Coordinates of C-alpha atoms in Angstrom, one line a residue:
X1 CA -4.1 -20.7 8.0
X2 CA -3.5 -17.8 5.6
X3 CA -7.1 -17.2 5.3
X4 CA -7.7 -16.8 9.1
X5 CA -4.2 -14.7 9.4
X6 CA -6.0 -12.3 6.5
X7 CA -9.2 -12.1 8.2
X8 CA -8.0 -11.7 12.0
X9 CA -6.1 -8.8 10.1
X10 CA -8.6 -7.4 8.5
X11 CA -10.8 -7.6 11.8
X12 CA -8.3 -7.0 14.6
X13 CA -7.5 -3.9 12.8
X14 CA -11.0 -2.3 13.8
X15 CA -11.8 -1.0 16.8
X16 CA -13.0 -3.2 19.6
X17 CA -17.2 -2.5 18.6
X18 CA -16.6 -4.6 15.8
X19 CA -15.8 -7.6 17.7
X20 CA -19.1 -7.5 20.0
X21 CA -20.9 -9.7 19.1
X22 CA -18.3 -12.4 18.1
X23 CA -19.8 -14.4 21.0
X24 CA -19.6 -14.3 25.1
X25 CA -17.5 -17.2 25.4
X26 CA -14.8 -16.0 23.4
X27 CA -14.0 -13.0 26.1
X28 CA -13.2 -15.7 29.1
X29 CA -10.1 -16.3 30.6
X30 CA -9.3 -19.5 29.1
X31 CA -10.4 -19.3 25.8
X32 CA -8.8 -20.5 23.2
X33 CA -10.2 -19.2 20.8
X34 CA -9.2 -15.5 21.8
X35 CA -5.5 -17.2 22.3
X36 CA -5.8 -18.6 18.8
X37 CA -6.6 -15.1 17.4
X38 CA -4.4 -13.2 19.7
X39 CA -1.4 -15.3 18.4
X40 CA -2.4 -15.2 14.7
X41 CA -2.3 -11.1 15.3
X42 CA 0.7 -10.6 16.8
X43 CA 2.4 -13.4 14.8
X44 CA 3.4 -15.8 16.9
X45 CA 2.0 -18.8 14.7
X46 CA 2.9 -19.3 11.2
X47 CA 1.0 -22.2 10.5
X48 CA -1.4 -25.3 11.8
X49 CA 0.9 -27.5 13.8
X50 CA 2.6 -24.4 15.8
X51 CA -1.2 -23.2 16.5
X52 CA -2.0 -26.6 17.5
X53 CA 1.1 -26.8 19.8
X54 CA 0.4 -23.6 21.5
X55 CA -3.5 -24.4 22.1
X56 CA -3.2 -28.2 23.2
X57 CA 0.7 -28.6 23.6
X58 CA 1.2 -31.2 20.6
X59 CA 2.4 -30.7 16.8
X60 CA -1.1 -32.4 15.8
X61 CA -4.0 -31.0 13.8
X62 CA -6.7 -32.5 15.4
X63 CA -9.9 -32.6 15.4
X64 CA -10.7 -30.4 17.8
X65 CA -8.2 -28.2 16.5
X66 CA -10.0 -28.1 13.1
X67 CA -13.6 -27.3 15.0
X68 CA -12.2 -24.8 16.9
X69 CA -10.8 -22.8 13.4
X70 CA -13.5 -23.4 11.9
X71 CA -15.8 -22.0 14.2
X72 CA -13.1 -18.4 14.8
X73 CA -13.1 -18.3 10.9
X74 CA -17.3 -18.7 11.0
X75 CA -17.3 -16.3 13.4
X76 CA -15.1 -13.9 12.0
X77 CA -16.4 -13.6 8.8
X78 CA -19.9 -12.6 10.8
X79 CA -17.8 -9.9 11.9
X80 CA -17.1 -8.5 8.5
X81 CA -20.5 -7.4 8.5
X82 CA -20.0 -5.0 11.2
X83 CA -16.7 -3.6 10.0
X84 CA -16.5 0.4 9.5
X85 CA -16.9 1.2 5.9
X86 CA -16.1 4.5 6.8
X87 CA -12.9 5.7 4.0
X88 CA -11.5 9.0 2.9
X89 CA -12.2 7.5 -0.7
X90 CA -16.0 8.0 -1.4
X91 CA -16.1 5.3 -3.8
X92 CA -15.0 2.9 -1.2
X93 CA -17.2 4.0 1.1
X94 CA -20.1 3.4 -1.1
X95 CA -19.2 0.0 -2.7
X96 CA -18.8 -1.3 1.1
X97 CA -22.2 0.1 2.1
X98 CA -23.6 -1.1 -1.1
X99 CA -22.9 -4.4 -1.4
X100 CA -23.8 -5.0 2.4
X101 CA -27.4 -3.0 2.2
X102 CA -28.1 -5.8 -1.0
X103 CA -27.2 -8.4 0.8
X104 CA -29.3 -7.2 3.7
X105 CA -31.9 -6.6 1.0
X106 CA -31.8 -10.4 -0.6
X107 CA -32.8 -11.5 3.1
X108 CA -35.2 -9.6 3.4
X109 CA -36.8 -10.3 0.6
X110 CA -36.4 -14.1 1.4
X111 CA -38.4 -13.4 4.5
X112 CA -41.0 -11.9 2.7
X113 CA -40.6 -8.3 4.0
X114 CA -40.6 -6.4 0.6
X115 CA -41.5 -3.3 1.6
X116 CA -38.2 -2.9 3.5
X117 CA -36.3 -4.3 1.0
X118 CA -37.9 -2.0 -1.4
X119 CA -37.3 0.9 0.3
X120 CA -33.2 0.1 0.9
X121 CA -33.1 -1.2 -3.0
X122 CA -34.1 2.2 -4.2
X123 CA -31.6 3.7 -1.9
X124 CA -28.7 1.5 -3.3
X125 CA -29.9 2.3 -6.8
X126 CA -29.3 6.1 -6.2
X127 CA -25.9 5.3 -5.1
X128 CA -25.1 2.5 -7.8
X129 CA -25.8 4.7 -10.6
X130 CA -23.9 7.5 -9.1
X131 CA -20.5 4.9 -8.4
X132 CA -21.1 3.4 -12.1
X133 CA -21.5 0.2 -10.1
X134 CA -22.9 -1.2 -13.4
X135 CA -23.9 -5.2 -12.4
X136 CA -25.1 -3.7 -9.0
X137 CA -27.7 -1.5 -11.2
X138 CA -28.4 -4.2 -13.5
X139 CA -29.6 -6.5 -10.4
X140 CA -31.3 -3.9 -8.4
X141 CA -33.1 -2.9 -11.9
X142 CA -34.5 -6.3 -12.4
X143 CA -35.6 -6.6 -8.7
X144 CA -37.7 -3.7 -8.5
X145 CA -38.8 -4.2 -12.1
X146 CA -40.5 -7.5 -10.8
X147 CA -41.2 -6.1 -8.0
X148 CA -43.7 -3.0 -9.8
X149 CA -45.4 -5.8 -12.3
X150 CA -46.0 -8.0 -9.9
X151 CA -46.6 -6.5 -6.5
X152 CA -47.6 -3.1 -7.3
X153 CA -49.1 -3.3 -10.5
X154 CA -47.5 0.4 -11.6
X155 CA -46.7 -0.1 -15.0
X156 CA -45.1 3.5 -15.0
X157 CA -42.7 2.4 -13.0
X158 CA -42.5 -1.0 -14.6
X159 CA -41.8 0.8 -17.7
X160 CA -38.7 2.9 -16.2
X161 CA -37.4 0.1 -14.5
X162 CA -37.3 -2.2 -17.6
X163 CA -35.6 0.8 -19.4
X164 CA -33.3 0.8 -17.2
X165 CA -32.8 -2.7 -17.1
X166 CA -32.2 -2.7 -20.4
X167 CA -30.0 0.1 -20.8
X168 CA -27.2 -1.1 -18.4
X169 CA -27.3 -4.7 -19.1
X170 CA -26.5 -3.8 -22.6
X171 CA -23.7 -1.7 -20.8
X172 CA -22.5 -5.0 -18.8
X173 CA -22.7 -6.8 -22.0
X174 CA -20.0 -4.7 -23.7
X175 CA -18.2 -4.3 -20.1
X176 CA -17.8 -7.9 -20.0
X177 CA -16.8 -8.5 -23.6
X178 CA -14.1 -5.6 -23.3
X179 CA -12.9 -7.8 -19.9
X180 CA -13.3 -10.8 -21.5
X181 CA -10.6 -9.5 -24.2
X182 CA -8.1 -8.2 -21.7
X183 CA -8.5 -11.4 -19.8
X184 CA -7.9 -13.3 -23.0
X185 CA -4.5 -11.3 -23.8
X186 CA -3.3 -12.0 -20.5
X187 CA -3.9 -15.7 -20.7
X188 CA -2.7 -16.2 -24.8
X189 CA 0.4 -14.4 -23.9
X190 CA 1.1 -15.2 -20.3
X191 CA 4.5 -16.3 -21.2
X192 CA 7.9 -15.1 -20.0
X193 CA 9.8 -14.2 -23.1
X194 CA 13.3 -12.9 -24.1
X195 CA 11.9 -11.3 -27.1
X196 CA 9.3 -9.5 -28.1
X197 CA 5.6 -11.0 -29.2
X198 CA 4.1 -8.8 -32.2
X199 CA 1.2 -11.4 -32.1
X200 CA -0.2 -9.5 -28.5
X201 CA 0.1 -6.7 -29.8
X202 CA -1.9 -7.8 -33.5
X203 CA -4.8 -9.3 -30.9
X204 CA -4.8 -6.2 -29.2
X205 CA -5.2 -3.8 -32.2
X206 CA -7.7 -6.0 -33.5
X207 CA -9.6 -6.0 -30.2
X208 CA -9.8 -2.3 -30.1
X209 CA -11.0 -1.8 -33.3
X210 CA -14.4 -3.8 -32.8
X211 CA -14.3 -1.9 -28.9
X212 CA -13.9 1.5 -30.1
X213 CA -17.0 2.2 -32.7
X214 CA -18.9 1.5 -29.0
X215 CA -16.9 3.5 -27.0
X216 CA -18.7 7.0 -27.3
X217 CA -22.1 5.5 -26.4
X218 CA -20.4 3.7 -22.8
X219 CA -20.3 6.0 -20.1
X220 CA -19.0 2.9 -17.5
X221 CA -15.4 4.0 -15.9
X222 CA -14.6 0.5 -16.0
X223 CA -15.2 -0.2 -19.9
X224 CA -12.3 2.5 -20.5
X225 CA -10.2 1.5 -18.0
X226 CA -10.2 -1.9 -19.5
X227 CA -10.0 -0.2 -23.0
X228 CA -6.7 1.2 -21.7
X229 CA -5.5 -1.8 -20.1
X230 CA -6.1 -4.0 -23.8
X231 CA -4.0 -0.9 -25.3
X232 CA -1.1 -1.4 -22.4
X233 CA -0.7 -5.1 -22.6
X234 CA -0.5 -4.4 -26.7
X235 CA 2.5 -1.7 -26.0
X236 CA 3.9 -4.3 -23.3
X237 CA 4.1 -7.1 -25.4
X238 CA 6.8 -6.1 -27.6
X239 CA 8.5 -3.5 -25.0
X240 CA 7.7 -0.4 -26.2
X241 CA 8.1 0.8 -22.6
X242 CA 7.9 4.4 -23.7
X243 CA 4.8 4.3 -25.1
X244 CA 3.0 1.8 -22.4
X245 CA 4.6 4.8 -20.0
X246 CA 2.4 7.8 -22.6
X247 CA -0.6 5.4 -22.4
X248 CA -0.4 4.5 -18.7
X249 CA -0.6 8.9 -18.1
X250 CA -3.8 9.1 -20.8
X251 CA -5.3 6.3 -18.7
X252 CA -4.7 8.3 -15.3
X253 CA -5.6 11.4 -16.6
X254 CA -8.7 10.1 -18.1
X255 CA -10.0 8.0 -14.8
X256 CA -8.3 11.0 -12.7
X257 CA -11.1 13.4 -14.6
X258 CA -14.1 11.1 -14.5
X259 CA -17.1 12.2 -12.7
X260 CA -16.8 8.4 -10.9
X261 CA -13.6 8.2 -8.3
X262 CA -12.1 5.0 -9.3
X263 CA -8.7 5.0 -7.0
X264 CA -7.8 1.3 -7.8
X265 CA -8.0 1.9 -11.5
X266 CA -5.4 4.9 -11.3
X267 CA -3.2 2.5 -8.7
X268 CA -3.2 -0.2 -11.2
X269 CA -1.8 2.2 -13.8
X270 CA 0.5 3.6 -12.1
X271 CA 2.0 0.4 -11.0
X272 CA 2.5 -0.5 -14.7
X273 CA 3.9 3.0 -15.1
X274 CA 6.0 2.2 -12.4
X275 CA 7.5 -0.8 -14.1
X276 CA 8.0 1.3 -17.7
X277 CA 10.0 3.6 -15.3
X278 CA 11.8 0.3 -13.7
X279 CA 12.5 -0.7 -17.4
X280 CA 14.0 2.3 -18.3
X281 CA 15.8 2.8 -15.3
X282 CA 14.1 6.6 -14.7
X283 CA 14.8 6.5 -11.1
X284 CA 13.5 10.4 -10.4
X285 CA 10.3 10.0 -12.4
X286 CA 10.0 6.4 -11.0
X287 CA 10.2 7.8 -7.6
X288 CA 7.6 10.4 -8.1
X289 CA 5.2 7.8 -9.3
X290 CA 5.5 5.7 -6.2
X291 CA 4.6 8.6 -3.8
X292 CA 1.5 8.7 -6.1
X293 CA 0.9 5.1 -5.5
X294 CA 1.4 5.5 -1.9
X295 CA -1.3 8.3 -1.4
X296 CA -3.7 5.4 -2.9
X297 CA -3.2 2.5 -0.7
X298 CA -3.2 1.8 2.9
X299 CA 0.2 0.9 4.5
X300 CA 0.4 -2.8 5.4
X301 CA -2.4 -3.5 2.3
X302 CA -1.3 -6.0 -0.9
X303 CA -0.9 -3.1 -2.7
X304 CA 1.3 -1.3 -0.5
X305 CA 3.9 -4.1 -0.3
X306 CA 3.4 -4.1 -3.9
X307 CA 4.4 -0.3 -4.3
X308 CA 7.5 -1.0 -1.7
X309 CA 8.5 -3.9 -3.7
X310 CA 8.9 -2.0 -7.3
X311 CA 10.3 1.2 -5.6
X312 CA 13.1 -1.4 -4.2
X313 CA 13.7 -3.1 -7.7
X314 CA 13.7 0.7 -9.4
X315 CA 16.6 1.8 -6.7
X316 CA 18.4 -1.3 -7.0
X317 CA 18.4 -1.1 -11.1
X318 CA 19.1 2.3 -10.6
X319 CA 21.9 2.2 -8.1
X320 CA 20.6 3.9 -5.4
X321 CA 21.5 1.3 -2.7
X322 CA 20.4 3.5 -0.1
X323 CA 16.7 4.1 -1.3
X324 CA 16.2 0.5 -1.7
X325 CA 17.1 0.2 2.0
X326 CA 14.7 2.3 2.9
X327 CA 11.7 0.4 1.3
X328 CA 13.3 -2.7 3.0
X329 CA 13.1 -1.5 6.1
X330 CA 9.6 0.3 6.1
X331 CA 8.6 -3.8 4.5
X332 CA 10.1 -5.9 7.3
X333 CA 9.0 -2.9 10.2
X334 CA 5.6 -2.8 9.0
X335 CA 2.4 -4.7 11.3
X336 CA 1.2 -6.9 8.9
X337 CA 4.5 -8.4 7.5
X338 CA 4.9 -11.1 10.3
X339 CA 1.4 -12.2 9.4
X340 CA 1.9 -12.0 5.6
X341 CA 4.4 -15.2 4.9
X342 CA 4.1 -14.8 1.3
X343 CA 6.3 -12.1 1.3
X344 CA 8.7 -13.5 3.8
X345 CA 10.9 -15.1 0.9
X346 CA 11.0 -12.4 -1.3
X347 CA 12.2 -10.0 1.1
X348 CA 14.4 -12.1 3.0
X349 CA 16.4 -12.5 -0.4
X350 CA 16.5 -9.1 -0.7
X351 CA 17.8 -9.1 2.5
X352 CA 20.8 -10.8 1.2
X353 CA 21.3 -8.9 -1.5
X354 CA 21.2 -5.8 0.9
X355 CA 23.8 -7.3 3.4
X356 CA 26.1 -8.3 0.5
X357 CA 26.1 -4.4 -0.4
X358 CA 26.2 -3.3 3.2
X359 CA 29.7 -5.5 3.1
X360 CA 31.1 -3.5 0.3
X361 CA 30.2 -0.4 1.8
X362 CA 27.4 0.7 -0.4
X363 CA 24.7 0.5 2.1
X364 CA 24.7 2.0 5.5
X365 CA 21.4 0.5 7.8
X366 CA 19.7 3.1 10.5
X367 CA 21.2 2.9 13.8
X368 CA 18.5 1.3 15.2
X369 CA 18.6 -1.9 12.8
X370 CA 20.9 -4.5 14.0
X371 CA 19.6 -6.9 11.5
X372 CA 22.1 -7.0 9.5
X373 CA 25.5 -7.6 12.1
X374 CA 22.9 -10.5 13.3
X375 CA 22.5 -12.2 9.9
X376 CA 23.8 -16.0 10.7
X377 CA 25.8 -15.9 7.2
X378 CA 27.5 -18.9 7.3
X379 CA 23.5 -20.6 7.2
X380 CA 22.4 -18.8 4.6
X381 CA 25.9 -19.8 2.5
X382 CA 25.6 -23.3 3.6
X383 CA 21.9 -23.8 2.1
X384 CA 22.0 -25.6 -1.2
X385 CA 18.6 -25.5 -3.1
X386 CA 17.4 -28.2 -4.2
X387 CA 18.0 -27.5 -8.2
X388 CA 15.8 -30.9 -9.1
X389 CA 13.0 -28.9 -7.7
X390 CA 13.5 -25.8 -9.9
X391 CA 12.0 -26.2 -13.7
X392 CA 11.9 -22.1 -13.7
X393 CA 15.1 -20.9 -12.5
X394 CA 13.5 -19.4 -9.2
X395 CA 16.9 -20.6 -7.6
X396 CA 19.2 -18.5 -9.4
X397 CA 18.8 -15.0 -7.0
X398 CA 19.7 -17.3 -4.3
X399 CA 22.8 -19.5 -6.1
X400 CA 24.5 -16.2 -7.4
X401 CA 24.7 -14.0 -4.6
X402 CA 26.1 -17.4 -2.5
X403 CA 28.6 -17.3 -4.6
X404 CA 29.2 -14.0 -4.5
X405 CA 29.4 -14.1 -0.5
X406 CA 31.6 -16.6 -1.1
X407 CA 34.1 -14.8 -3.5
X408 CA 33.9 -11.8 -0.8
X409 CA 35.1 -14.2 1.6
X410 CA 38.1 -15.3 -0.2
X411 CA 36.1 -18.6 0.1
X412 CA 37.6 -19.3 -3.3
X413 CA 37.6 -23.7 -2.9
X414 CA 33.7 -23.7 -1.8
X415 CA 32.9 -20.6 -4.3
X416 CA 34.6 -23.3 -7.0
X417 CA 32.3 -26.6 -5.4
X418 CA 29.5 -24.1 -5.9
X419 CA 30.2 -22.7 -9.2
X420 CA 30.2 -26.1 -10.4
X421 CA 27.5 -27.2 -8.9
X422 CA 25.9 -24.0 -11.2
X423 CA 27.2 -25.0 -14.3
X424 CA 25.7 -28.7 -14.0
X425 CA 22.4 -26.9 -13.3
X426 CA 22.6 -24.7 -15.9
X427 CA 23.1 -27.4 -18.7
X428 CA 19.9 -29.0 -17.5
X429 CA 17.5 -26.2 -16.8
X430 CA 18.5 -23.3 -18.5
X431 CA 18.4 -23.0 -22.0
X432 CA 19.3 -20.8 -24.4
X433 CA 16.3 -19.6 -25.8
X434 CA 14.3 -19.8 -22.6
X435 CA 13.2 -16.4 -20.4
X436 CA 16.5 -17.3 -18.3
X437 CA 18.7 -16.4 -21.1
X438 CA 20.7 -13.9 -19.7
X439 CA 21.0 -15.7 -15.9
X440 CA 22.7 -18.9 -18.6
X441 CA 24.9 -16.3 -19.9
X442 CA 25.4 -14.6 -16.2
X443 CA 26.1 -17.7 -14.8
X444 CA 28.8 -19.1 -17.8
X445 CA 30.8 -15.6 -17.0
X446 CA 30.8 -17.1 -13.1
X447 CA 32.2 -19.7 -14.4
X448 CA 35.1 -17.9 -15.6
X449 CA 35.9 -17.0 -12.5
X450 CA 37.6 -20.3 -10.9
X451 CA 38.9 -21.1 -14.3
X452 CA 40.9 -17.6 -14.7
X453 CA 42.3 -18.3 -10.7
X454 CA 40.1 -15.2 -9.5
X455 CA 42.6 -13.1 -11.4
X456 CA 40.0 -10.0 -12.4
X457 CA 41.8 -8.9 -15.3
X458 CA 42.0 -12.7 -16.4
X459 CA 38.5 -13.2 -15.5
X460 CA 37.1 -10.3 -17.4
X461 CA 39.1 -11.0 -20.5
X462 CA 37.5 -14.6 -20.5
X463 CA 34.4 -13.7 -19.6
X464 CA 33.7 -10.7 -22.1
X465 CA 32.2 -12.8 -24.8
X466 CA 29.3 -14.5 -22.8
X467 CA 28.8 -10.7 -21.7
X468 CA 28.7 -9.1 -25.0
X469 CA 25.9 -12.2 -25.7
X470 CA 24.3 -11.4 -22.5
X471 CA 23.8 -7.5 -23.6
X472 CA 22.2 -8.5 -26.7
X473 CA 18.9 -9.3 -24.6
X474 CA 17.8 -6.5 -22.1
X475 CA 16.0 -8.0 -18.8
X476 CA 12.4 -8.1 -19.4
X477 CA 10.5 -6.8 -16.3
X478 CA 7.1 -7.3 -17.8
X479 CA 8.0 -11.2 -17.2
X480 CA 9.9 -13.2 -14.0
X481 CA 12.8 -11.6 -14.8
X482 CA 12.4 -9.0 -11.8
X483 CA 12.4 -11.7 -9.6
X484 CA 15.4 -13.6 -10.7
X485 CA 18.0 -10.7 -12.1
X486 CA 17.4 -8.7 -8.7
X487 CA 20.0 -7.2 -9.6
X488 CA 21.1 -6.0 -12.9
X489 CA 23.4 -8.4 -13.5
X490 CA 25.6 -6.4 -15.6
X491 CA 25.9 -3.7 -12.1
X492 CA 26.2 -7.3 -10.0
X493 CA 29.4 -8.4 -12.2
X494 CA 30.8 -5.3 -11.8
X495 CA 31.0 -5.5 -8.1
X496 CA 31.6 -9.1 -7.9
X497 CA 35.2 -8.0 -10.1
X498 CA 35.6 -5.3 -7.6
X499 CA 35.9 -7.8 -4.6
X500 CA 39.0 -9.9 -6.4
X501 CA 42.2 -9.4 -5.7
X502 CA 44.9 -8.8 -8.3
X503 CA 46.8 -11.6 -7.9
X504 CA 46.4 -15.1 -9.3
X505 CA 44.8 -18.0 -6.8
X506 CA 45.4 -21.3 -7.4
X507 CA 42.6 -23.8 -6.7
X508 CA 40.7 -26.7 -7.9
X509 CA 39.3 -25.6 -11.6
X510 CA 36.1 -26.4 -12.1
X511 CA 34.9 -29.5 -14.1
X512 CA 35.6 -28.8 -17.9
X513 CA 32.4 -28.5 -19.9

């Protein structure tokens, strides 16, 4: 389902031309086909059996069911070839009509009409070479080289084909080594880690220094952006997040200066840079480097969410409440989020951690949004997770603000059932020298909580030495950290003391460990 929601966005999108020749008997009455895509668009499916319901009134994926996707995803992917490639990005514009002129090329030249596809190969080549669209040259090269030998018989233009051939597959073959070594670091070290890894950053010097002797004699955008990237993950690895910041602006100044427009390369380092600012909680700079992001990337695109998601984490670890509101809003308002369920859990925990804020007065939603007086809390506090499912401590976002809902509550009995509940999971999932080691210290100075009768000077006497322990590792958010400590969680204990009362409740103490 999420490939047809992706390409009846993609499609729908576009104006109506696009869709002409999708086929007559998709524009009658009682299609359902057009019902199928209509309801993917405006979300009103999210998956096979509701689709199924709506089109033959039963939660079954049938056969005919299947047929009748598979022929709308046949048909819209036939569509794709009649898309605009139009885009205020000239690079775009031209890898679009590239790739789509050489594939009208290779059928061409299946049905023996050479000529033609001679004619629109040259073309492409003009363009290829002027985009740095490297294996696009190298495969147009060898085409008309065979093309001129046997064909033609020009062995002039033989010649200067083979040359240049020859002259940017060597290119590729360095291209592909320098990806094949930032490919490599991000596999060798794609572990989430409390501490830092010198050994990334040893691969990384070591790659460089067989890269670099090379580098003055590639002129390829890509080989330098991946030159940069190899330098980044090196910087990254054992969080030197000032200096991955310095080599994210040499990479953007460098790609902003080349002669060959390569937007997604700047995006991608800005993102990073945008984490180095999220690291060292920079909100002003951070901020700024998001409304760079933004002028790059369509609204309701990957990327976009992406950008909306990091400008959320940098106001919440930077306590501005109310900027992080904003992103949420402009996420859950946008077109394409109904359609896009991947983000759906992400954001609706943000939600969460939103309302729990909003609660305490630190968050005030736009008039217009009544989402938040219509959040059915007592639901989302009365969903346990299932911990036996959770080997990476995904849970943990969801578990403590629960039981911080429940402390602002004065839920004390259940917020003790819970905490306990925390501590068992805790000794069996999270240990100490594992990429959750500051949620298992966060979650032992919870604990504290029942135990000291939700007394807050009590509780933050008892709970100071898991939080000294805690402070000796800073959250990491080159790893999953983001996603679990949403939240600093030295800001979140802060407020969570702020919502006892000074007074001493007796209750049930949790189970002694």
């Amino acid at each position: 389902m999420q490939e047809l929601q992706e390409l009846t966005y993609i499609v729908a999108k576009n104006p109506p031309n696009s869709m002409r020749f999708i086929g007559p008997d998709f524009w009658t009455s009682d299609s359902k086909m057009q019902l199928l895509l209509t309801a993917i668009r405006n979300g009103e499916v999210n998956d096979d059996l509701d689709a199924a319901e709506l089109l033959y009134g039963e939660r079954l994926v049938s056969n005919k069911y299947r047929n009748l996707k598979h022929e709308l995803k046949r048909r819209l992917i036939n569509t794709i070839f009649l898309l605009p490639t139009n885009s205020d990005k000239d690079r775009d514009a031209a890898y679009f009509e590239c790739w789509k002129d050489w594939a009208a090329c290779q059928i061409l030249i299946e049905k023996s009409s050479r000529y033609s596809a001679t004619a629109i190969a040259q073309n492409i080549l003009k363009k290829a070479i002027r985009y740095d669209f490297l294996n696009l040259v190298h495969l147009i090269a060898l085409y008309l080289r065979n093309h001129y030998a046997l064909r033609e018989k020009d062995k002039s233009r033989f010649q200067y084909y083979d040359e240049l051939y020859q002259r940017y597959r060597e290119e590729e073959d360095w291209n592909n080594l320098a990806h094949k070594y930032y490919m490599s670091l991000i596999l060798d070290h794609a572990v989430d880690s409390v501490v830092a890894n010198p050994q990334i950053q040893i691969d990384a010097q070591a790659y460089l220094c067989e890269l670099y002797p090379i580098k003055p004699r590639i002129e390829n955008v890509k080989f330098h952006y991946y030159l940069f990237q190899i330098e980044l993950l090196g910087k990254m690895g054992v969080f030197s997040y000032e200096e991955a910041k310095e080599v994210c602006a040499r990479a953007i100044d460098f790609l902003d200066k080349s002669k060959v427009q390569f937007s997604g390369g700047i995006l991608n380092f800005l993102l990073n840079k945008l984490v180095c600012h999220i690291q060292l909680r920079e909100f002003d700079q951070g901020e700024k480097t998001a409304r760079a992001c933004n002028e790059l990337v369509e609204p309701g695109t990957f990327n976009w969410f992406k950008t909306q998601e990091y400008l959320f984490l940098l106001a919440f670890h930077t306590g501005n409440y109310q900027r992080a509101y904003q992103s949420y809003y402009l996420v859950v308002n946008n077109s394409r989020y109904k359609t896009y369920t991947i983000l759906h859990e992400t954001w609706t925990l943000h939600k969460m951690y939103l309302h729990f804020l909003y609660l305490l007065g630190k968050v005030t939603p736009r008039h217009d949004d009544e989402s938040f007086s219509a959040i059915r809390l007592s639901k989302f506090l009365n969903e346990v997770p299932s911990f036996a499912k959770d080997k990476q401590g995904m849970n943990i976002p969801v578990l403590i603000i629960q039981m911080a809902f429940l402390i602002l509550q004065r839920n004390y009995d259940l917020a003790t059932e819970r905490i306990d509940a925390v501590n068992k999971y805790c000794d069996r999932y999270l240990r100490t020298n594992s990429s959750n080691f500051r949620s298992n210290c966060f979650i032992k100075m919870l604990l504290q909580i029942p135990k000291s009768n939700f007394h807050p000077v009590a509780t933050q006497r008892s709970a100071q030495p898991y939080l000294k322990q805690m402070n000796t590792i800073e959250i990491n958010f080159n790893n999953q950290a983001h996603e679990i400590e949403i939240l600093p969680f030295g800001d979140f204990w802060e407020l969570i003391l702020s919502t006892l009362d000074n007074k001493v409740n007796k209750v049930k103490q949790v189970a002694s460990r």
